[in-house]
Amino acid sequence: MFAFPGKRVFARDEAARYLGISRLRLRFLEIARCGPVPFAPGRYRTTELNLYRIELFLRAGLPATEAERRNAQAETLAQNAETPRDPFVEMATLHDLRQVGTFIIGRVAIGIGLFIIVMSHTPLWHFLRQSLK
């Protein structure tokens, strides 16, 4: 944990424990830009982590009071080295990662399809097709 005026800043490991997810999942969320907003690369403020947890609950149609209760629970458990996994946050973050992955795979499939359509009308395509037989 690092000092910041009036706020706590966690490293990625501590932030993952605070949210109740694995460090690797938090890294994937950071790469996909669908997770909590980092203060700096690999550094997260507790306020941003709390806001992200509340957003997950609201998107699922659950009351924000439950998210606030879990935020308060995470605050008390943050001092301990051992924090339990949060099944809801794991499920919701997996959903976010799947959405991003589906979007990327769809765009790649469209790109490959367009490439095949364009290449099928060129002599290079016929040459490649003959050489692969």
Coordinates of C-alpha atoms in Angstrom, one line a residue:
M1 CA 0.0 0.0 0.0
F2 CA 1.3 3.5 -0.9
A3 CA 0.5 6.8 0.8
F4 CA -1.7 9.2 -1.0
P5 CA -3.3 12.3 0.6
G6 CA -6.6 11.0 2.2
K7 CA -6.8 7.9 0.0
R8 CA -5.2 4.5 -0.1
V9 CA -3.5 3.3 -3.3
F10 CA -3.0 -0.4 -3.8
A11 CA -0.6 -2.3 -6.1
R12 CA -2.2 -4.8 -8.5
D13 CA -1.9 -7.7 -6.1
E14 CA -3.5 -5.9 -3.2
A15 CA -6.2 -4.5 -5.5
A16 CA -7.1 -7.9 -6.7
R17 CA -7.3 -9.2 -3.2
Y18 CA -9.4 -6.2 -2.3
L19 CA -11.9 -7.0 -5.1
G20 CA -11.8 -10.7 -4.4
I21 CA -10.5 -11.8 -7.8
S22 CA -7.2 -13.2 -9.0
R23 CA -4.3 -11.0 -9.9
L24 CA -4.3 -12.4 -13.5
R25 CA -7.9 -11.5 -14.0
L26 CA -7.3 -7.9 -12.8
R27 CA -4.4 -7.7 -15.3
F28 CA -6.7 -8.9 -18.1
L29 CA -9.3 -6.4 -17.1
E30 CA -6.6 -3.7 -17.3
I31 CA -5.5 -4.8 -20.7
A32 CA -9.1 -5.0 -22.0
R33 CA -9.8 -1.6 -20.4
C34 CA -13.1 -2.9 -18.9
G35 CA -12.1 -3.0 -15.3
P36 CA -11.4 -0.4 -12.6
V37 CA -9.7 2.7 -13.7
P38 CA -6.0 2.6 -12.6
F39 CA -4.5 5.6 -10.9
A40 CA -1.2 4.7 -12.5
P41 CA -0.1 1.5 -14.3
G42 CA -0.7 -1.2 -11.8
R43 CA -1.9 1.2 -9.1
Y44 CA -5.5 1.5 -7.9
R45 CA -7.2 3.9 -5.5
T46 CA -9.7 2.3 -3.1
T47 CA -12.3 4.8 -4.3
E48 CA -12.0 3.6 -7.9
L49 CA -12.2 -0.1 -6.7
N50 CA -15.3 0.7 -4.7
L51 CA -16.9 2.5 -7.6
Y52 CA -16.1 -0.4 -9.9
R53 CA -17.7 -2.9 -7.5
I54 CA -20.8 -0.7 -7.2
E55 CA -21.1 -0.5 -11.0
L56 CA -20.9 -4.3 -11.3
F57 CA -23.8 -4.6 -8.9
L58 CA -25.9 -1.9 -10.6
R59 CA -25.4 -3.5 -14.0
A60 CA -26.6 -6.8 -12.6
G61 CA -29.7 -5.1 -11.2
L62 CA -28.7 -5.7 -7.6
P63 CA -28.9 -3.0 -4.9
A64 CA -26.0 -0.7 -4.4
T65 CA -26.3 -1.2 -0.6
E66 CA -25.0 -4.8 -1.0
A67 CA -22.0 -3.5 -2.9
E68 CA -21.4 -0.9 -0.2
R69 CA -21.6 -3.6 2.4
R70 CA -19.0 -5.6 0.6
N71 CA -16.8 -2.5 0.1
A72 CA -16.9 -2.0 3.9
Q73 CA -16.1 -5.7 4.5
A74 CA -13.2 -5.4 2.0
E75 CA -11.9 -2.4 3.9
T76 CA -11.7 -4.3 7.2
L77 CA -10.2 -7.4 5.5
A78 CA -7.7 -5.3 3.6
Q79 CA -5.5 -5.1 6.7
N80 CA -5.3 -8.9 6.8
A81 CA -3.2 -10.8 4.3
E82 CA -6.0 -13.3 3.5
T83 CA -9.1 -12.1 1.7
P84 CA -11.8 -14.5 0.5
R85 CA -12.7 -14.6 -3.2
D86 CA -15.9 -12.8 -4.2
P87 CA -18.0 -15.1 -6.4
F88 CA -20.2 -12.3 -7.7
V89 CA -17.2 -10.1 -8.7
E90 CA -15.5 -13.1 -10.4
M91 CA -18.6 -13.9 -12.4
A92 CA -19.2 -10.2 -13.4
T93 CA -15.6 -9.6 -14.4
L94 CA -15.6 -12.9 -16.4
H95 CA -18.8 -11.6 -18.2
D96 CA -17.0 -8.3 -19.0
L97 CA -13.9 -10.1 -20.4
R98 CA -16.1 -12.4 -22.5
Q99 CA -17.9 -9.4 -24.0
V100 CA -14.6 -7.8 -24.9
G101 CA -13.3 -11.0 -26.3
T102 CA -16.4 -11.6 -28.4
F103 CA -16.2 -8.1 -29.8
I104 CA -12.5 -8.6 -30.8
I105 CA -13.0 -12.1 -32.2
G106 CA -16.0 -10.8 -34.3
R107 CA -13.9 -7.9 -35.7
V108 CA -11.1 -10.4 -36.6
A109 CA -13.6 -12.7 -38.3
I110 CA -14.9 -9.8 -40.3
G111 CA -11.4 -8.7 -41.3
I112 CA -10.5 -12.3 -42.4
G113 CA -13.7 -12.5 -44.4
L114 CA -13.0 -9.3 -46.2
F115 CA -9.4 -10.3 -46.8
I116 CA -10.7 -13.6 -48.4
I117 CA -13.2 -11.8 -50.5
V118 CA -10.7 -9.3 -51.8
M119 CA -8.0 -12.0 -52.4
S120 CA -10.4 -14.3 -54.2
H121 CA -10.6 -11.9 -57.2
T122 CA -6.8 -11.6 -57.7
P123 CA -4.4 -13.9 -59.6
L124 CA -2.4 -14.3 -56.4
W125 CA -5.4 -16.2 -54.9
H126 CA -5.4 -18.7 -57.8
F127 CA -1.7 -19.1 -57.5
L128 CA -2.0 -19.8 -53.7
R129 CA -4.8 -22.2 -54.2
Q130 CA -2.9 -24.2 -56.8
S131 CA 0.2 -24.3 -54.6
L132 CA -1.7 -25.6 -51.6
K133 CA -3.1 -28.6 -53.5

